[in-house]
Amino acid sequence: MQTLRDVPALRSAVEALKSDGKPLVLVPTMGALHDGHMALVEEGRRHGRHVVVSIFVNPKQFGPNEDLDAYPRREAKDAQMLTAAGVDILWAPPVEVMYPQGFATNIGVSGVSEGLDGAARPGHFDGVATVVTKLFNQVRPDVAIFGQKDYQQLAVIRRMVADLDMGIEIVGLPTQRAEDGLALSSRNAYLSEDERKAALALPRALGEAKRQIEKGDPVDGALAKAVATLAAHGFDPIDYVTLCDATTLEPMHVADRPGRLLGAAKLGTTRLIDNIAVDPA
């Protein structure tokens, strides 16, 4: 595996890989890799012969009171995992390469970015769209793999790729979970032992709301019960628990089409997110 940190070296290496005409796959990450990330790499292998993984903790998607400085960074261990997985290139640019002096461009995606985390974390999805556009232009992949745990992020990227005619296939891999059901996340490392147990209330509350909605119970009542469950387990604040259209992310108060239940809440100092599909009969 080559570890590269400047764009000319990356372009040269990518050109050499693509010379055989086989698809090139990009798996964008912020590092601190876990089994969920490695599932993305494995999925990438199924979609193309060559896999590039990026590691970049993107300052533009963190708010002023968020965990940019504390976000876990462990590139050496990550590189070992990626080498063992047969990744071709680790693209790990420093901030000054990604955002050189005078950088002045911002990518915004209207609609799907405006509610949920877009409301709770102003500017977050502009930062995501900008860095992903940069990564796509740098690596020039045929396919890019993202996890469905960050469901709104996936919707934003799909909208952006379609709107800008980027010609990249976007694959969303179902959320990878621990054996007890908690969605895998680098931020789970922040949880204390007691918080880790309490965190299970999030997937369980969403699962119970899904069961209620799919059997025909009122949506608003199911959501209110989920919120109450989270509060009872120490989540505070609860940013949202809501049912949205699976494609547009517009709020749904009647389950009359495929939807997505999404929740985000803070447990101690750690903000957790999760989501689950809702398919009414």
PDB file of C-alpha atoms in Angstrom:
ATOM      1  CA  MET A   1       0.000   0.000   0.000  1.00  0.00           C
ATOM      2  CA  GLN A   2       1.219   3.476  -0.866  1.00  0.00           C
ATOM      3  CA  THR A   3       0.643   6.252   1.683  1.00  0.00           C
ATOM      4  CA  LEU A   4       0.428   9.563  -0.163  1.00  0.00           C
ATOM      5  CA  ARG A   5       0.103  13.141   1.086  1.00  0.00           C
ATOM      6  CA  ASP A   6       0.314  15.436  -1.948  1.00  0.00           C
ATOM      7  CA  VAL A   7      -1.917  15.701  -4.996  1.00  0.00           C
ATOM      8  CA  PRO A   8       0.721  15.235  -7.760  1.00  0.00           C
ATOM      9  CA  ALA A   9       1.898  11.962  -6.188  1.00  0.00           C
ATOM     10  CA  LEU A  10      -1.703  10.825  -5.800  1.00  0.00           C
ATOM     11  CA  ARG A  11      -2.568  11.636  -9.403  1.00  0.00           C
ATOM     12  CA  SER A  12       0.455   9.720 -10.660  1.00  0.00           C
ATOM     13  CA  ALA A  13      -0.343   6.672  -8.534  1.00  0.00           C
ATOM     14  CA  VAL A  14      -4.033   6.703  -9.521  1.00  0.00           C
ATOM     15  CA  GLU A  15      -3.157   6.987 -13.207  1.00  0.00           C
ATOM     16  CA  ALA A  16      -0.911   3.939 -12.897  1.00  0.00           C
ATOM     17  CA  LEU A  17      -3.643   1.943 -11.148  1.00  0.00           C
ATOM     18  CA  LYS A  18      -6.294   2.839 -13.707  1.00  0.00           C
ATOM     19  CA  SER A  19      -4.069   1.967 -16.663  1.00  0.00           C
ATOM     20  CA  ASP A  20      -5.471  -1.580 -16.671  1.00  0.00           C
ATOM     21  CA  GLY A  21      -9.007  -0.261 -17.234  1.00  0.00           C
ATOM     22  CA  LYS A  22     -10.362  -1.731 -13.991  1.00  0.00           C
ATOM     23  CA  PRO A  23     -12.699   0.346 -11.767  1.00  0.00           C
ATOM     24  CA  LEU A  24     -11.204   2.506  -9.032  1.00  0.00           C
ATOM     25  CA  VAL A  25     -13.101   2.706  -5.733  1.00  0.00           C
ATOM     26  CA  LEU A  26     -12.798   5.401  -3.079  1.00  0.00           C
ATOM     27  CA  VAL A  27     -13.706   4.879   0.580  1.00  0.00           C
ATOM     28  CA  PRO A  28     -13.626   8.291   2.318  1.00  0.00           C
ATOM     29  CA  THR A  29     -13.017   8.194   6.096  1.00  0.00           C
ATOM     30  CA  MET A  30     -11.843  10.378   8.956  1.00  0.00           C
ATOM     31  CA  GLY A  31      -9.711   7.554  10.350  1.00  0.00           C
ATOM     32  CA  ALA A  32      -9.917   5.833  13.750  1.00  0.00           C
ATOM     33  CA  LEU A  33     -10.982   2.841  11.707  1.00  0.00           C
ATOM     34  CA  HIS A  34     -13.230   0.096  13.072  1.00  0.00           C
ATOM     35  CA  ASP A  35     -15.076  -2.928  11.675  1.00  0.00           C
ATOM     36  CA  GLY A  36     -17.647  -0.651  10.048  1.00  0.00           C
ATOM     37  CA  HIS A  37     -14.948   1.039   7.981  1.00  0.00           C
ATOM     38  CA  MET A  38     -13.411  -2.285   7.070  1.00  0.00           C
ATOM     39  CA  ALA A  39     -16.819  -3.458   5.827  1.00  0.00           C
ATOM     40  CA  LEU A  40     -16.789  -0.428   3.509  1.00  0.00           C
ATOM     41  CA  VAL A  41     -13.368  -1.497   2.218  1.00  0.00           C
ATOM     42  CA  GLU A  42     -14.628  -5.049   1.702  1.00  0.00           C
ATOM     43  CA  GLU A  43     -17.627  -3.683  -0.197  1.00  0.00           C
ATOM     44  CA  GLY A  44     -15.226  -1.616  -2.278  1.00  0.00           C
ATOM     45  CA  ARG A  45     -13.391  -4.759  -3.285  1.00  0.00           C
ATOM     46  CA  ARG A  46     -16.655  -6.129  -4.673  1.00  0.00           C
ATOM     47  CA  HIS A  47     -17.110  -3.054  -6.841  1.00  0.00           C
ATOM     48  CA  GLY A  48     -13.613  -2.589  -8.238  1.00  0.00           C
ATOM     49  CA  ARG A  49     -10.157  -4.031  -8.470  1.00  0.00           C
ATOM     50  CA  HIS A  50      -8.407  -0.990  -7.017  1.00  0.00           C
ATOM     51  CA  VAL A  51      -9.306   0.628  -3.682  1.00  0.00           C
ATOM     52  CA  VAL A  52      -8.218   4.001  -2.350  1.00  0.00           C
ATOM     53  CA  VAL A  53      -9.025   4.918   1.265  1.00  0.00           C
ATOM     54  CA  SER A  54      -8.781   8.527   2.360  1.00  0.00           C
ATOM     55  CA  ILE A  55      -8.158   9.605   5.942  1.00  0.00           C
ATOM     56  CA  PHE A  56      -8.785  13.277   6.584  1.00  0.00           C
ATOM     57  CA  VAL A  57     -10.301  14.814   9.710  1.00  0.00           C
ATOM     58  CA  ASN A  58     -12.130  17.622   7.963  1.00  0.00           C
ATOM     59  CA  PRO A  59     -12.187  20.852   9.998  1.00  0.00           C
ATOM     60  CA  LYS A  60     -14.878  22.363   7.766  1.00  0.00           C
ATOM     61  CA  GLN A  61     -17.539  19.938   9.001  1.00  0.00           C
ATOM     62  CA  PHE A  62     -16.952  20.604  12.715  1.00  0.00           C
ATOM     63  CA  GLY A  63     -18.709  23.431  14.520  1.00  0.00           C
ATOM     64  CA  PRO A  64     -16.921  25.766  16.974  1.00  0.00           C
ATOM     65  CA  ASN A  65     -18.031  23.754  20.020  1.00  0.00           C
ATOM     66  CA  GLU A  66     -17.596  20.286  18.531  1.00  0.00           C
ATOM     67  CA  ASP A  67     -14.859  17.678  18.981  1.00  0.00           C
ATOM     68  CA  LEU A  68     -12.358  18.497  16.206  1.00  0.00           C
ATOM     69  CA  ASP A  69      -9.333  18.611  18.506  1.00  0.00           C
ATOM     70  CA  ALA A  70     -10.424  15.544  20.471  1.00  0.00           C
ATOM     71  CA  TYR A  71     -11.447  13.459  17.447  1.00  0.00           C
ATOM     72  CA  PRO A  72      -9.419  10.202  17.589  1.00  0.00           C
ATOM     73  CA  ARG A  73      -6.396  10.070  15.310  1.00  0.00           C
ATOM     74  CA  ARG A  74      -4.332   6.900  14.938  1.00  0.00           C
ATOM     75  CA  GLU A  75      -2.988   6.764  11.429  1.00  0.00           C
ATOM     76  CA  ALA A  76      -0.282   4.141  12.090  1.00  0.00           C
ATOM     77  CA  LYS A  77      -2.813   1.581  13.336  1.00  0.00           C
ATOM     78  CA  ASP A  78      -5.244   2.525  10.563  1.00  0.00           C
ATOM     79  CA  ALA A  79      -2.519   1.994   7.964  1.00  0.00           C
ATOM     80  CA  GLN A  80      -1.806  -1.483   9.323  1.00  0.00           C
ATOM     81  CA  MET A  81      -5.483  -2.399   9.026  1.00  0.00           C
ATOM     82  CA  LEU A  82      -5.709  -1.071   5.479  1.00  0.00           C
ATOM     83  CA  THR A  83      -2.529  -2.838   4.400  1.00  0.00           C
ATOM     84  CA  ALA A  84      -3.881  -6.125   5.744  1.00  0.00           C
ATOM     85  CA  ALA A  85      -7.113  -5.504   3.801  1.00  0.00           C
ATOM     86  CA  GLY A  86      -5.221  -5.106   0.525  1.00  0.00           C
ATOM     87  CA  VAL A  87      -5.906  -1.412  -0.010  1.00  0.00           C
ATOM     88  CA  ASP A  88      -3.833   0.077  -2.840  1.00  0.00           C
ATOM     89  CA  ILE A  89      -3.500   3.691  -1.709  1.00  0.00           C
ATOM     90  CA  LEU A  90      -3.966   5.494   1.590  1.00  0.00           C
ATOM     91  CA  TRP A  91      -4.633   9.141   0.745  1.00  0.00           C
ATOM     92  CA  ALA A  92      -3.814  11.111   3.906  1.00  0.00           C
ATOM     93  CA  PRO A  93      -3.337  14.778   3.013  1.00  0.00           C
ATOM     94  CA  PRO A  94      -2.526  17.376   5.668  1.00  0.00           C
ATOM     95  CA  VAL A  95      -4.915  20.293   6.121  1.00  0.00           C
ATOM     96  CA  GLU A  96      -2.654  22.665   4.163  1.00  0.00           C
ATOM     97  CA  VAL A  97      -2.871  20.381   1.115  1.00  0.00           C
ATOM     98  CA  MET A  98      -6.645  20.032   1.292  1.00  0.00           C
ATOM     99  CA  TYR A  99      -7.233  23.703   2.084  1.00  0.00           C
ATOM    100  CA  PRO A 100      -4.215  25.713   0.894  1.00  0.00           C
ATOM    101  CA  GLN A 101      -3.709  29.371   1.684  1.00  0.00           C
ATOM    102  CA  GLY A 102      -6.450  31.446   0.058  1.00  0.00           C
ATOM    103  CA  PHE A 103      -8.954  28.593  -0.276  1.00  0.00           C
ATOM    104  CA  ALA A 104     -12.317  30.294  -0.815  1.00  0.00           C
ATOM    105  CA  THR A 105     -14.795  27.796  -2.305  1.00  0.00           C
ATOM    106  CA  ASN A 106     -17.825  26.332  -0.552  1.00  0.00           C
ATOM    107  CA  ILE A 107     -20.188  23.632  -1.851  1.00  0.00           C
ATOM    108  CA  GLY A 108     -23.774  23.715  -0.566  1.00  0.00           C
ATOM    109  CA  VAL A 109     -26.597  21.278  -1.284  1.00  0.00           C
ATOM    110  CA  SER A 110     -30.084  22.638  -0.626  1.00  0.00           C
ATOM    111  CA  GLY A 111     -33.083  20.633   0.528  1.00  0.00           C
ATOM    112  CA  VAL A 112     -31.728  17.362   1.931  1.00  0.00           C
ATOM    113  CA  SER A 113     -29.067  19.186   3.954  1.00  0.00           C
ATOM    114  CA  GLU A 114     -31.350  21.642   5.713  1.00  0.00           C
ATOM    115  CA  GLY A 115     -33.123  19.660   8.464  1.00  0.00           C
ATOM    116  CA  LEU A 116     -31.963  17.090  11.008  1.00  0.00           C
ATOM    117  CA  ASP A 117     -28.176  17.420  11.421  1.00  0.00           C
ATOM    118  CA  GLY A 118     -28.224  20.365   9.034  1.00  0.00           C
ATOM    119  CA  ALA A 119     -30.317  22.246  11.593  1.00  0.00           C
ATOM    120  CA  ALA A 120     -28.519  20.881  14.659  1.00  0.00           C
ATOM    121  CA  ARG A 121     -25.040  21.480  13.196  1.00  0.00           C
ATOM    122  CA  PRO A 122     -25.121  24.621  11.019  1.00  0.00           C
ATOM    123  CA  GLY A 123     -22.590  24.497   8.185  1.00  0.00           C
ATOM    124  CA  HIS A 124     -21.832  20.810   8.721  1.00  0.00           C
ATOM    125  CA  PHE A 125     -23.059  19.584   5.361  1.00  0.00           C
ATOM    126  CA  ASP A 126     -21.418  22.415   3.462  1.00  0.00           C
ATOM    127  CA  GLY A 127     -18.170  21.134   4.971  1.00  0.00           C
ATOM    128  CA  VAL A 128     -19.030  17.561   4.000  1.00  0.00           C
ATOM    129  CA  ALA A 129     -20.001  18.482   0.425  1.00  0.00           C
ATOM    130  CA  THR A 130     -16.887  20.608  -0.025  1.00  0.00           C
ATOM    131  CA  VAL A 131     -14.421  17.990   1.193  1.00  0.00           C
ATOM    132  CA  VAL A 132     -16.120  15.142  -0.693  1.00  0.00           C
ATOM    133  CA  THR A 133     -16.038  17.186  -3.898  1.00  0.00           C
ATOM    134  CA  LYS A 134     -12.326  17.765  -3.308  1.00  0.00           C
ATOM    135  CA  LEU A 135     -11.740  14.058  -2.686  1.00  0.00           C
ATOM    136  CA  PHE A 136     -13.653  13.108  -5.827  1.00  0.00           C
ATOM    137  CA  ASN A 137     -11.632  15.579  -7.905  1.00  0.00           C
ATOM    138  CA  GLN A 138      -8.351  14.398  -6.393  1.00  0.00           C
ATOM    139  CA  VAL A 139      -8.913  10.637  -6.638  1.00  0.00           C
ATOM    140  CA  ARG A 140     -11.300  10.570  -9.629  1.00  0.00           C
ATOM    141  CA  PRO A 141     -12.961   7.298  -8.611  1.00  0.00           C
ATOM    142  CA  ASP A 142     -15.500   5.299 -10.568  1.00  0.00           C
ATOM    143  CA  VAL A 143     -17.290   4.229  -7.374  1.00  0.00           C
ATOM    144  CA  ALA A 144     -17.421   5.658  -3.844  1.00  0.00           C
ATOM    145  CA  ILE A 145     -18.602   3.732  -0.774  1.00  0.00           C
ATOM    146  CA  PHE A 146     -20.359   5.341   2.202  1.00  0.00           C
ATOM    147  CA  GLY A 147     -22.127   3.925   5.247  1.00  0.00           C
ATOM    148  CA  GLN A 148     -25.856   4.346   5.810  1.00  0.00           C
ATOM    149  CA  LYS A 149     -25.299   5.231   9.470  1.00  0.00           C
ATOM    150  CA  ASP A 150     -24.697   8.799   8.294  1.00  0.00           C
ATOM    151  CA  TYR A 151     -27.907   8.605   6.265  1.00  0.00           C
ATOM    152  CA  GLN A 152     -28.380  12.331   5.710  1.00  0.00           C
ATOM    153  CA  GLN A 153     -24.771  12.636   4.598  1.00  0.00           C
ATOM    154  CA  LEU A 154     -25.362   9.857   2.071  1.00  0.00           C
ATOM    155  CA  ALA A 155     -28.476  11.665   0.778  1.00  0.00           C
ATOM    156  CA  VAL A 156     -26.540  14.930   0.442  1.00  0.00           C
ATOM    157  CA  ILE A 157     -23.730  13.259  -1.500  1.00  0.00           C
ATOM    158  CA  ARG A 158     -26.131  11.443  -3.814  1.00  0.00           C
ATOM    159  CA  ARG A 159     -27.945  14.713  -4.558  1.00  0.00           C
ATOM    160  CA  MET A 160     -24.658  16.529  -5.177  1.00  0.00           C
ATOM    161  CA  VAL A 161     -23.292  13.838  -7.503  1.00  0.00           C
ATOM    162  CA  ALA A 162     -26.535  13.802  -9.513  1.00  0.00           C
ATOM    163  CA  ASP A 163     -26.809  17.595  -9.695  1.00  0.00           C
ATOM    164  CA  LEU A 164     -23.185  18.142 -10.738  1.00  0.00           C
ATOM    165  CA  ASP A 165     -23.044  15.279 -13.267  1.00  0.00           C
ATOM    166  CA  MET A 166     -20.047  13.761 -11.502  1.00  0.00           C
ATOM    167  CA  GLY A 167     -20.588  10.326 -13.043  1.00  0.00           C
ATOM    168  CA  ILE A 168     -19.571   8.459  -9.872  1.00  0.00           C
ATOM    169  CA  GLU A 169     -21.553   5.477  -8.587  1.00  0.00           C
ATOM    170  CA  ILE A 170     -22.450   6.063  -4.927  1.00  0.00           C
ATOM    171  CA  VAL A 171     -22.932   2.898  -2.886  1.00  0.00           C
ATOM    172  CA  GLY A 172     -24.563   3.045   0.554  1.00  0.00           C
ATOM    173  CA  LEU A 173     -23.628   0.114   2.779  1.00  0.00           C
ATOM    174  CA  PRO A 174     -26.119  -0.810   5.544  1.00  0.00           C
ATOM    175  CA  THR A 175     -25.141   0.308   9.039  1.00  0.00           C
ATOM    176  CA  GLN A 176     -22.621  -2.011  10.668  1.00  0.00           C
ATOM    177  CA  ARG A 177     -23.482  -2.841  14.272  1.00  0.00           C
ATOM    178  CA  ALA A 178     -21.927  -4.410  17.344  1.00  0.00           C
ATOM    179  CA  GLU A 179     -23.425  -7.716  18.479  1.00  0.00           C
ATOM    180  CA  ASP A 180     -25.738  -5.880  20.884  1.00  0.00           C
ATOM    181  CA  GLY A 181     -27.078  -3.629  18.119  1.00  0.00           C
ATOM    182  CA  LEU A 182     -25.216  -0.344  18.692  1.00  0.00           C
ATOM    183  CA  ALA A 183     -24.150   1.279  15.437  1.00  0.00           C
ATOM    184  CA  LEU A 184     -20.370   1.195  15.056  1.00  0.00           C
ATOM    185  CA  SER A 185     -18.826   4.658  15.314  1.00  0.00           C
ATOM    186  CA  SER A 186     -15.406   6.104  16.058  1.00  0.00           C
ATOM    187  CA  ARG A 187     -17.120   8.271  18.669  1.00  0.00           C
ATOM    188  CA  ASN A 188     -18.193   5.184  20.664  1.00  0.00           C
ATOM    189  CA  ALA A 189     -14.681   5.283  22.122  1.00  0.00           C
ATOM    190  CA  TYR A 190     -15.736   8.361  24.094  1.00  0.00           C
ATOM    191  CA  LEU A 191     -18.438   6.453  26.006  1.00  0.00           C
ATOM    192  CA  SER A 192     -17.863   5.309  29.575  1.00  0.00           C
ATOM    193  CA  GLU A 193     -18.832   1.743  30.471  1.00  0.00           C
ATOM    194  CA  ASP A 194     -22.189   2.881  31.855  1.00  0.00           C
ATOM    195  CA  GLU A 195     -22.822   5.187  28.883  1.00  0.00           C
ATOM    196  CA  ARG A 196     -22.026   2.349  26.481  1.00  0.00           C
ATOM    197  CA  LYS A 197     -24.821   0.294  28.073  1.00  0.00           C
ATOM    198  CA  ALA A 198     -27.245   3.230  28.057  1.00  0.00           C
ATOM    199  CA  ALA A 199     -26.427   3.939  24.400  1.00  0.00           C
ATOM    200  CA  LEU A 200     -28.358   0.812  23.400  1.00  0.00           C
ATOM    201  CA  ALA A 201     -31.544   2.753  24.102  1.00  0.00           C
ATOM    202  CA  LEU A 202     -31.078   4.586  20.787  1.00  0.00           C
ATOM    203  CA  PRO A 203     -31.273   1.629  18.369  1.00  0.00           C
ATOM    204  CA  ARG A 204     -33.870  -0.049  20.573  1.00  0.00           C
ATOM    205  CA  ALA A 205     -36.108   3.030  20.701  1.00  0.00           C
ATOM    206  CA  LEU A 206     -35.904   3.401  16.920  1.00  0.00           C
ATOM    207  CA  GLY A 207     -36.637  -0.301  16.480  1.00  0.00           C
ATOM    208  CA  GLU A 208     -39.712  -0.083  18.692  1.00  0.00           C
ATOM    209  CA  ALA A 209     -40.938   3.014  16.842  1.00  0.00           C
ATOM    210  CA  LYS A 210     -40.492   1.160  13.544  1.00  0.00           C
ATOM    211  CA  ARG A 211     -42.601  -1.741  14.817  1.00  0.00           C
ATOM    212  CA  GLN A 212     -45.363   0.587  15.983  1.00  0.00           C
ATOM    213  CA  ILE A 213     -45.457   2.586  12.757  1.00  0.00           C
ATOM    214  CA  GLU A 214     -45.371  -0.461  10.500  1.00  0.00           C
ATOM    215  CA  LYS A 215     -48.327  -2.011  12.338  1.00  0.00           C
ATOM    216  CA  GLY A 216     -50.324   1.174  11.793  1.00  0.00           C
ATOM    217  CA  ASP A 217     -49.923   3.147  15.020  1.00  0.00           C
ATOM    218  CA  PRO A 218     -49.839   6.967  14.703  1.00  0.00           C
ATOM    219  CA  VAL A 219     -46.403   8.249  13.719  1.00  0.00           C
ATOM    220  CA  ASP A 220     -46.337  11.153  16.175  1.00  0.00           C
ATOM    221  CA  GLY A 221     -47.174   8.889  19.102  1.00  0.00           C
ATOM    222  CA  ALA A 222     -44.440   6.416  18.205  1.00  0.00           C
ATOM    223  CA  LEU A 223     -41.895   9.223  17.920  1.00  0.00           C
ATOM    224  CA  ALA A 224     -42.933  10.716  21.264  1.00  0.00           C
ATOM    225  CA  LYS A 225     -42.496   7.344  22.951  1.00  0.00           C
ATOM    226  CA  ALA A 226     -39.004   7.000  21.454  1.00  0.00           C
ATOM    227  CA  VAL A 227     -38.034  10.441  22.741  1.00  0.00           C
ATOM    228  CA  ALA A 228     -39.303   9.556  26.209  1.00  0.00           C
ATOM    229  CA  THR A 229     -37.278   6.334  26.165  1.00  0.00           C
ATOM    230  CA  LEU A 230     -34.092   8.201  25.282  1.00  0.00           C
ATOM    231  CA  ALA A 231     -34.680  10.795  27.987  1.00  0.00           C
ATOM    232  CA  ALA A 232     -35.243   8.041  30.546  1.00  0.00           C
ATOM    233  CA  HIS A 233     -31.828   6.579  29.675  1.00  0.00           C
ATOM    234  CA  GLY A 234     -29.975   9.852  30.157  1.00  0.00           C
ATOM    235  CA  PHE A 235     -29.825  11.249  26.625  1.00  0.00           C
ATOM    236  CA  ASP A 236     -29.748  15.051  26.807  1.00  0.00           C
ATOM    237  CA  PRO A 237     -30.199  16.993  24.646  1.00  0.00           C
ATOM    238  CA  ILE A 238     -32.201  14.989  22.134  1.00  0.00           C
ATOM    239  CA  ASP A 239     -31.701  16.799  18.828  1.00  0.00           C
ATOM    240  CA  TYR A 240     -34.349  14.861  16.932  1.00  0.00           C
ATOM    241  CA  VAL A 241     -36.244  11.619  16.538  1.00  0.00           C
ATOM    242  CA  THR A 242     -38.227  11.808  13.339  1.00  0.00           C
ATOM    243  CA  LEU A 243     -39.638   9.926  10.366  1.00  0.00           C
ATOM    244  CA  CYS A 244     -38.616  11.246   6.957  1.00  0.00           C
ATOM    245  CA  ASP A 245     -39.133  10.355   3.320  1.00  0.00           C
ATOM    246  CA  ALA A 246     -36.362   7.880   2.482  1.00  0.00           C
ATOM    247  CA  THR A 247     -35.184   9.911  -0.526  1.00  0.00           C
ATOM    248  CA  THR A 248     -35.971  13.584   0.072  1.00  0.00           C
ATOM    249  CA  LEU A 249     -35.766  13.511   3.906  1.00  0.00           C
ATOM    250  CA  GLU A 250     -38.936  15.585   4.098  1.00  0.00           C
ATOM    251  CA  PRO A 251     -40.732  14.949   7.440  1.00  0.00           C
ATOM    252  CA  MET A 252     -43.560  12.395   7.350  1.00  0.00           C
ATOM    253  CA  HIS A 253     -46.501  12.397   9.738  1.00  0.00           C
ATOM    254  CA  VAL A 254     -48.262   9.543   7.960  1.00  0.00           C
ATOM    255  CA  ALA A 255     -46.387   6.408   6.935  1.00  0.00           C
ATOM    256  CA  ASP A 256     -47.708   6.179   3.385  1.00  0.00           C
ATOM    257  CA  ARG A 257     -44.402   5.568   1.560  1.00  0.00           C
ATOM    258  CA  PRO A 258     -40.906   4.248   2.290  1.00  0.00           C
ATOM    259  CA  GLY A 259     -39.407   6.241   5.126  1.00  0.00           C
ATOM    260  CA  ARG A 260     -36.419   6.491   7.404  1.00  0.00           C
ATOM    261  CA  LEU A 261     -36.503   6.846  11.158  1.00  0.00           C
ATOM    262  CA  LEU A 262     -33.588   9.000  12.264  1.00  0.00           C
ATOM    263  CA  GLY A 263     -32.408   9.927  15.729  1.00  0.00           C
ATOM    264  CA  ALA A 264     -29.611  12.039  17.177  1.00  0.00           C
ATOM    265  CA  ALA A 265     -28.960  12.727  20.837  1.00  0.00           C
ATOM    266  CA  LYS A 266     -26.153  13.352  23.274  1.00  0.00           C
ATOM    267  CA  LEU A 267     -25.156  10.918  26.004  1.00  0.00           C
ATOM    268  CA  GLY A 268     -22.729  12.573  28.382  1.00  0.00           C
ATOM    269  CA  THR A 269     -20.306  14.363  26.067  1.00  0.00           C
ATOM    270  CA  THR A 270     -20.883  12.039  23.104  1.00  0.00           C
ATOM    271  CA  ARG A 271     -23.354  12.743  20.320  1.00  0.00           C
ATOM    272  CA  LEU A 272     -24.775   9.558  18.795  1.00  0.00           C
ATOM    273  CA  ILE A 273     -26.812   9.131  15.618  1.00  0.00           C
ATOM    274  CA  ASP A 274     -28.683   6.182  14.170  1.00  0.00           C
ATOM    275  CA  ASN A 275     -31.395   5.404  11.630  1.00  0.00           C
ATOM    276  CA  ILE A 276     -33.588   2.565  10.454  1.00  0.00           C
ATOM    277  CA  ALA A 277     -35.765   1.913   7.415  1.00  0.00           C
ATOM    278  CA  VAL A 278     -39.543   1.989   7.712  1.00  0.00           C
ATOM    279  CA  ASP A 279     -41.531   0.161   5.032  1.00  0.00           C
ATOM    280  CA  PRO A 280     -45.289   0.491   5.580  1.00  0.00           C
ATOM    281  CA  ALA A 281     -47.469  -2.224   4.109  1.00  0.00           C
TER     282      ALA A 281
END
